[in-house]
Tab-separated table of C-alpha atoms in Angstrom:
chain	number	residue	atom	x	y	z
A	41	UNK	CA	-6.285	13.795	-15.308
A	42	UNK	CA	-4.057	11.234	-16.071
A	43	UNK	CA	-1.794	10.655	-18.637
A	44	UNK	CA	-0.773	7.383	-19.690
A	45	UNK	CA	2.858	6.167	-18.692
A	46	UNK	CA	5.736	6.211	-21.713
A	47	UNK	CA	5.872	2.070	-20.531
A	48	UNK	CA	1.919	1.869	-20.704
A	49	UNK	CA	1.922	3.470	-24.260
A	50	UNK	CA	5.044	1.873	-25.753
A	51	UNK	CA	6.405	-1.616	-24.168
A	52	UNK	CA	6.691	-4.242	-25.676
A	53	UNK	CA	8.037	-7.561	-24.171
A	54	UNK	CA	7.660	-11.760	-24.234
A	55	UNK	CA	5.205	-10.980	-21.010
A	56	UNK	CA	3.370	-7.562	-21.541
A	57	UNK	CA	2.524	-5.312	-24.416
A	58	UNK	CA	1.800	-2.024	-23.996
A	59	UNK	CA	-1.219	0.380	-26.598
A	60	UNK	CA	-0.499	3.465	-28.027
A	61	UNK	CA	-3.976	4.247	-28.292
A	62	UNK	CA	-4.682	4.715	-24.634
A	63	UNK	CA	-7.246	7.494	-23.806
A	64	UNK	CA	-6.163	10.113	-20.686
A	65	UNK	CA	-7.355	8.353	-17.532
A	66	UNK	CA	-9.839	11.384	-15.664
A	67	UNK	CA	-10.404	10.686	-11.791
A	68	UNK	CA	-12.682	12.806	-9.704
A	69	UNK	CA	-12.688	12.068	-5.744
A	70	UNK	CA	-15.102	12.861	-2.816
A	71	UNK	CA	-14.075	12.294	0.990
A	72	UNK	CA	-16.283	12.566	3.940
A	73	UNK	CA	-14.668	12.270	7.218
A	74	UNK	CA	-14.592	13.253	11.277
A	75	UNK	CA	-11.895	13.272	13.611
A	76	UNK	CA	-11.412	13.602	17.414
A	77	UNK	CA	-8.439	14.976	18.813
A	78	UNK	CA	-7.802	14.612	22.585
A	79	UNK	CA	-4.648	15.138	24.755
A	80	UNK	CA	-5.237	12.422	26.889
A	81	UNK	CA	-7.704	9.493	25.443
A	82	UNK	CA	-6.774	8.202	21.844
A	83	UNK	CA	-7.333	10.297	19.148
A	84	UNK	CA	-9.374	8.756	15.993
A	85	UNK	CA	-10.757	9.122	12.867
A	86	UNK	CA	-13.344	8.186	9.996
A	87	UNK	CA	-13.272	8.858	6.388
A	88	UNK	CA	-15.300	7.943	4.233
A	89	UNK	CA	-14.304	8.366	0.000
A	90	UNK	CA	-16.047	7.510	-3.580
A	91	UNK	CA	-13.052	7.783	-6.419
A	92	UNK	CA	-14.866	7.632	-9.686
A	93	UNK	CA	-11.912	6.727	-12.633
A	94	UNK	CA	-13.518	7.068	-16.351
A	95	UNK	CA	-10.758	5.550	-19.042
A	96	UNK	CA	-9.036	3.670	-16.232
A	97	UNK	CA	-5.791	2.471	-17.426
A	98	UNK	CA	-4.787	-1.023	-15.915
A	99	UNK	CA	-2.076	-4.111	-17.011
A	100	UNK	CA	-5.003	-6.718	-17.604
A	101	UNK	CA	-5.135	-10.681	-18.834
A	102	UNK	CA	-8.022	-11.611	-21.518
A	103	UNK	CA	-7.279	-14.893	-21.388
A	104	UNK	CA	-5.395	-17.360	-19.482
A	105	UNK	CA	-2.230	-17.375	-22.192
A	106	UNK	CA	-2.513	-14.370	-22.827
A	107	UNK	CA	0.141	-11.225	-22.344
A	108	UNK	CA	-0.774	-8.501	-19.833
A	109	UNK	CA	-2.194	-5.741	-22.329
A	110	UNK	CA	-2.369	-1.939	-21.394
A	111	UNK	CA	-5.866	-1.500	-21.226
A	112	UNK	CA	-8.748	0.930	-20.531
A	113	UNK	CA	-11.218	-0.513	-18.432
A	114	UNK	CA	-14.249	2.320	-18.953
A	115	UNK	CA	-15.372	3.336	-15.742
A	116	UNK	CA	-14.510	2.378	-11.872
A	117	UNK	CA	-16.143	3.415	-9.162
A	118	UNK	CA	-14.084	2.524	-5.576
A	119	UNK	CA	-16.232	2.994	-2.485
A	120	UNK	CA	-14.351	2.947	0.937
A	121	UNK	CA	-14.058	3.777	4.100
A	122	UNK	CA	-11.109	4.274	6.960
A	123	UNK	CA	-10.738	4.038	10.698
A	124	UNK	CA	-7.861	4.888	12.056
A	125	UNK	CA	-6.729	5.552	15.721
A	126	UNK	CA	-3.712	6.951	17.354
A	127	UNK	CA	-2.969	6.180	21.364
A	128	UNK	CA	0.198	7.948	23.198
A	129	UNK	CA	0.134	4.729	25.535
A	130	UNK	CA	3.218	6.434	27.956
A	131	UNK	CA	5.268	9.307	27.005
A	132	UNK	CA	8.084	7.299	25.108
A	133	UNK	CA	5.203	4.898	23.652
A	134	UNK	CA	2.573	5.433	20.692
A	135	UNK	CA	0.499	3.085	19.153
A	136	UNK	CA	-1.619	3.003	16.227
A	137	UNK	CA	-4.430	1.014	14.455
A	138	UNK	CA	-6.412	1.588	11.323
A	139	UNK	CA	-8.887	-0.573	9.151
A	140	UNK	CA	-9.522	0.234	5.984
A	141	UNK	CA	-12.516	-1.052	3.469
A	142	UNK	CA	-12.013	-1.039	-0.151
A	143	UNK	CA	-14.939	-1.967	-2.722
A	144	UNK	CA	-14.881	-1.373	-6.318
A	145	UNK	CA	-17.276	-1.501	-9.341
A	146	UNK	CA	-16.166	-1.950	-13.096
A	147	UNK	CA	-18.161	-3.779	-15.917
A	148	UNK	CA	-15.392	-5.474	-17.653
A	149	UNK	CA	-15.295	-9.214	-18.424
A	150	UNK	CA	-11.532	-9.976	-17.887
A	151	UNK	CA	-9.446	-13.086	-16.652
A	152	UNK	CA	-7.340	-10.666	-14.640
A	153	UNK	CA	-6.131	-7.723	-13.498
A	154	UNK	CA	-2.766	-6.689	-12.448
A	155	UNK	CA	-3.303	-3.035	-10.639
A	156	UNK	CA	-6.564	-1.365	-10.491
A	157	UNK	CA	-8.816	-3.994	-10.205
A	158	UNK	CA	-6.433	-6.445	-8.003
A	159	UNK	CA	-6.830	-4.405	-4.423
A	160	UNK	CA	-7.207	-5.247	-0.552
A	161	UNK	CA	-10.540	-5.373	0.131
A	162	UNK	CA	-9.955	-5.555	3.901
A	163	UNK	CA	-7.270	-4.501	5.767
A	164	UNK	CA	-5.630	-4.035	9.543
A	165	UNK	CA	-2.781	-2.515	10.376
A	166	UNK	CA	-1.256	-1.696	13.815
A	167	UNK	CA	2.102	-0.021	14.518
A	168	UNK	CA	4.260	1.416	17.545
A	169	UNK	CA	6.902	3.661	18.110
A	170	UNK	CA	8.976	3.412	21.230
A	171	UNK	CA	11.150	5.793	21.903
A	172	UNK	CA	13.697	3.161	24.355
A	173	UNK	CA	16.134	6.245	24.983
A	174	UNK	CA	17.143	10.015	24.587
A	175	UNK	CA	19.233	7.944	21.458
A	176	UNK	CA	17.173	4.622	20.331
A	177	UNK	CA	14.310	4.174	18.954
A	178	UNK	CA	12.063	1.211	18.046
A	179	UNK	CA	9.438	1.206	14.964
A	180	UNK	CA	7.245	-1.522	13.979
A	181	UNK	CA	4.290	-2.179	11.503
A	182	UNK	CA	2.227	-5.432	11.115
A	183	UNK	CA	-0.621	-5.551	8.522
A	184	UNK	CA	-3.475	-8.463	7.665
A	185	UNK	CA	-4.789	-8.143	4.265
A	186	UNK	CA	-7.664	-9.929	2.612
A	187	UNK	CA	-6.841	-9.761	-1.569
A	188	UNK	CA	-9.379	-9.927	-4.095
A	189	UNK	CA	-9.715	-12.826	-5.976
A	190	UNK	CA	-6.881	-12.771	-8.914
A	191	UNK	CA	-6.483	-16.238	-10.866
A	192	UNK	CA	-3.102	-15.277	-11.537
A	193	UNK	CA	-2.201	-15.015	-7.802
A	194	UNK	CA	-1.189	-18.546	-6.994
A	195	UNK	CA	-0.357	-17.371	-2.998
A	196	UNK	CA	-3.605	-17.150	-1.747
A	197	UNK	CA	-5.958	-13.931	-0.777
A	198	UNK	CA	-4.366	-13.381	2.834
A	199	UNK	CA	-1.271	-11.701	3.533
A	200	UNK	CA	0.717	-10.671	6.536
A	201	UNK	CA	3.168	-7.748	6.045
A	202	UNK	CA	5.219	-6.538	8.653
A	203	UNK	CA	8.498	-4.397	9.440
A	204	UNK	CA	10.455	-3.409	11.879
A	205	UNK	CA	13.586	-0.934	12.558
A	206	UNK	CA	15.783	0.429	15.351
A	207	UNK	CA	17.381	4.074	14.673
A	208	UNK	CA	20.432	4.870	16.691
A	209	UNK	CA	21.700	8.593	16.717
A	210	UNK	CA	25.112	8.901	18.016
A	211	UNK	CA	26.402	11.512	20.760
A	212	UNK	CA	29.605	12.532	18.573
A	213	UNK	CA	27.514	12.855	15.102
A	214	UNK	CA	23.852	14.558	15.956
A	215	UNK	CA	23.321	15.348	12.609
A	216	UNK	CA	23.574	11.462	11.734
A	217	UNK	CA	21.359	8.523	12.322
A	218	UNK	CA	22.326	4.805	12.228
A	219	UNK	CA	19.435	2.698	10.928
A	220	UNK	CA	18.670	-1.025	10.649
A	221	UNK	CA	15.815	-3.252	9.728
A	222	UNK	CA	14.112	-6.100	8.413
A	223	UNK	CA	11.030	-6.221	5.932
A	224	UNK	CA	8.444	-9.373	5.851
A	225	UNK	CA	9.496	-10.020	9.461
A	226	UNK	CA	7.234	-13.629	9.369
A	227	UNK	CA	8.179	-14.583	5.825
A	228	UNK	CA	5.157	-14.350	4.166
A	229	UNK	CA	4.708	-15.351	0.991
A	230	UNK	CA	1.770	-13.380	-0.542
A	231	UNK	CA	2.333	-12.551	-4.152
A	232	UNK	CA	2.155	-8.436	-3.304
A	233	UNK	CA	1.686	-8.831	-7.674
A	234	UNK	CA	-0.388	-11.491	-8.805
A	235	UNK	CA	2.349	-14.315	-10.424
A	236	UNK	CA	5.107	-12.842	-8.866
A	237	UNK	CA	6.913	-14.983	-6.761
A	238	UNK	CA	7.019	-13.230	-2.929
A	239	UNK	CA	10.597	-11.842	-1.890
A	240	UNK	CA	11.263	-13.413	1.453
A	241	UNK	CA	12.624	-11.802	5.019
A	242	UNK	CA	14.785	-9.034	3.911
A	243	UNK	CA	17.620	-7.331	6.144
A	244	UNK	CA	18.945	-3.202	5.728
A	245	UNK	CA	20.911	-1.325	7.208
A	246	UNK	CA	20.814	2.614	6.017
A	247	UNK	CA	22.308	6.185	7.686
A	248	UNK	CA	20.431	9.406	6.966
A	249	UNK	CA	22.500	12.776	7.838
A	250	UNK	CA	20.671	15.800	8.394
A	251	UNK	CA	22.237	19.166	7.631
């Protein structure tokens, strides 16, 4: 069960207005899956899932000049399925791949949604982790994404997200590691939400300290 947020219920503002009469969102989920775990080949998996939402709360457009209203769609039924697969390419290497499938089913007649009904249908992802020395490390993730169609998204249904990050743990300070990075590595500009304008390449630096 889900209970409405306090921003859902009670905000109020030039571009969205929330509804005090929301209903509690109930979800009930069923997941299907195999997996095959080897030492040597690549190990892999595939789930299937049904999430049936009754009450579904969602940010959603009736009209063109219209606010985003907190709304509850009735029922929505999201049928998917995942692949994933994990391969230990060398001993400081590991790769990774999944696909996932997203489909979903709601009888509402809206101009748009903002959350629920505004989802990757398709979606690849592949990642790595190279461990360059005893100190260094190397992560990277790159994902393809087909949208559904949103006529408030004015970037298009196909996105490329990717990241990347070297972690550096110093000899003197164990406990510590030295981190930087940089988000939207091709400067994508896929509206992530639909008529928000895309934030482009991003740079970080971060330390996390163990104790």
């Amino acid at each position: 069960v889900r209970l409405p947020s306090y921003t859902e219920l009670n905000y109020d503002s030039p571009g969205s207005l929330g509804n005090a009469g929301l209903e509690l969102q109930h979800n009930r989920n069923w997941e299907l899956g195999i997996r095959k775990q080897s030492g040597k080949a690549p190990d892999w998996q595939v789930v299937l899932f049904r999430r049936r939402s009754d009450n579904t709360v969602d940010w959603t457009k009736p009209t063109a000049g219209s606010r985003w209203l907190a709304t509850n769609l009735g029922k929505v039924v999201t049928d998917g399925v995942e692949i994933s697969s994990t391969w230990q390419a060398a001993e400081n290497l590991s790769i990774g791949t999944a696909y996932t499938y997203l489909h979903k089913r709601n009888d509402s007649d809206l101009y748009a949604s903002r959350y629920v009904l505004d989802y990757p249908q398709h979606t690849l992802r592949l990642t790595a982790d190279w461990q360059i020395t005893e100190r260094c490390a190397l992560r990277t993730t790159h994902e393809l994404r087909q949208q559904t169609r949103n006529r408030v998204r004015s970037s298009g249904r196909h996105g490329i997200g990717s990241s990347v990050e070297i972690a550096y743990r110093p000899a003197r300070l164990p406990q510590a590691e030295l981190l930087v990075g940089c988000e939207n590595l091709w400067n994508d500009y896929f509206q992530l939400y639909p008529g928000q304008q895309a934030t482009g390449r991003r740079l970080w630096t971060a330390m996390r300290w163990w104790w």
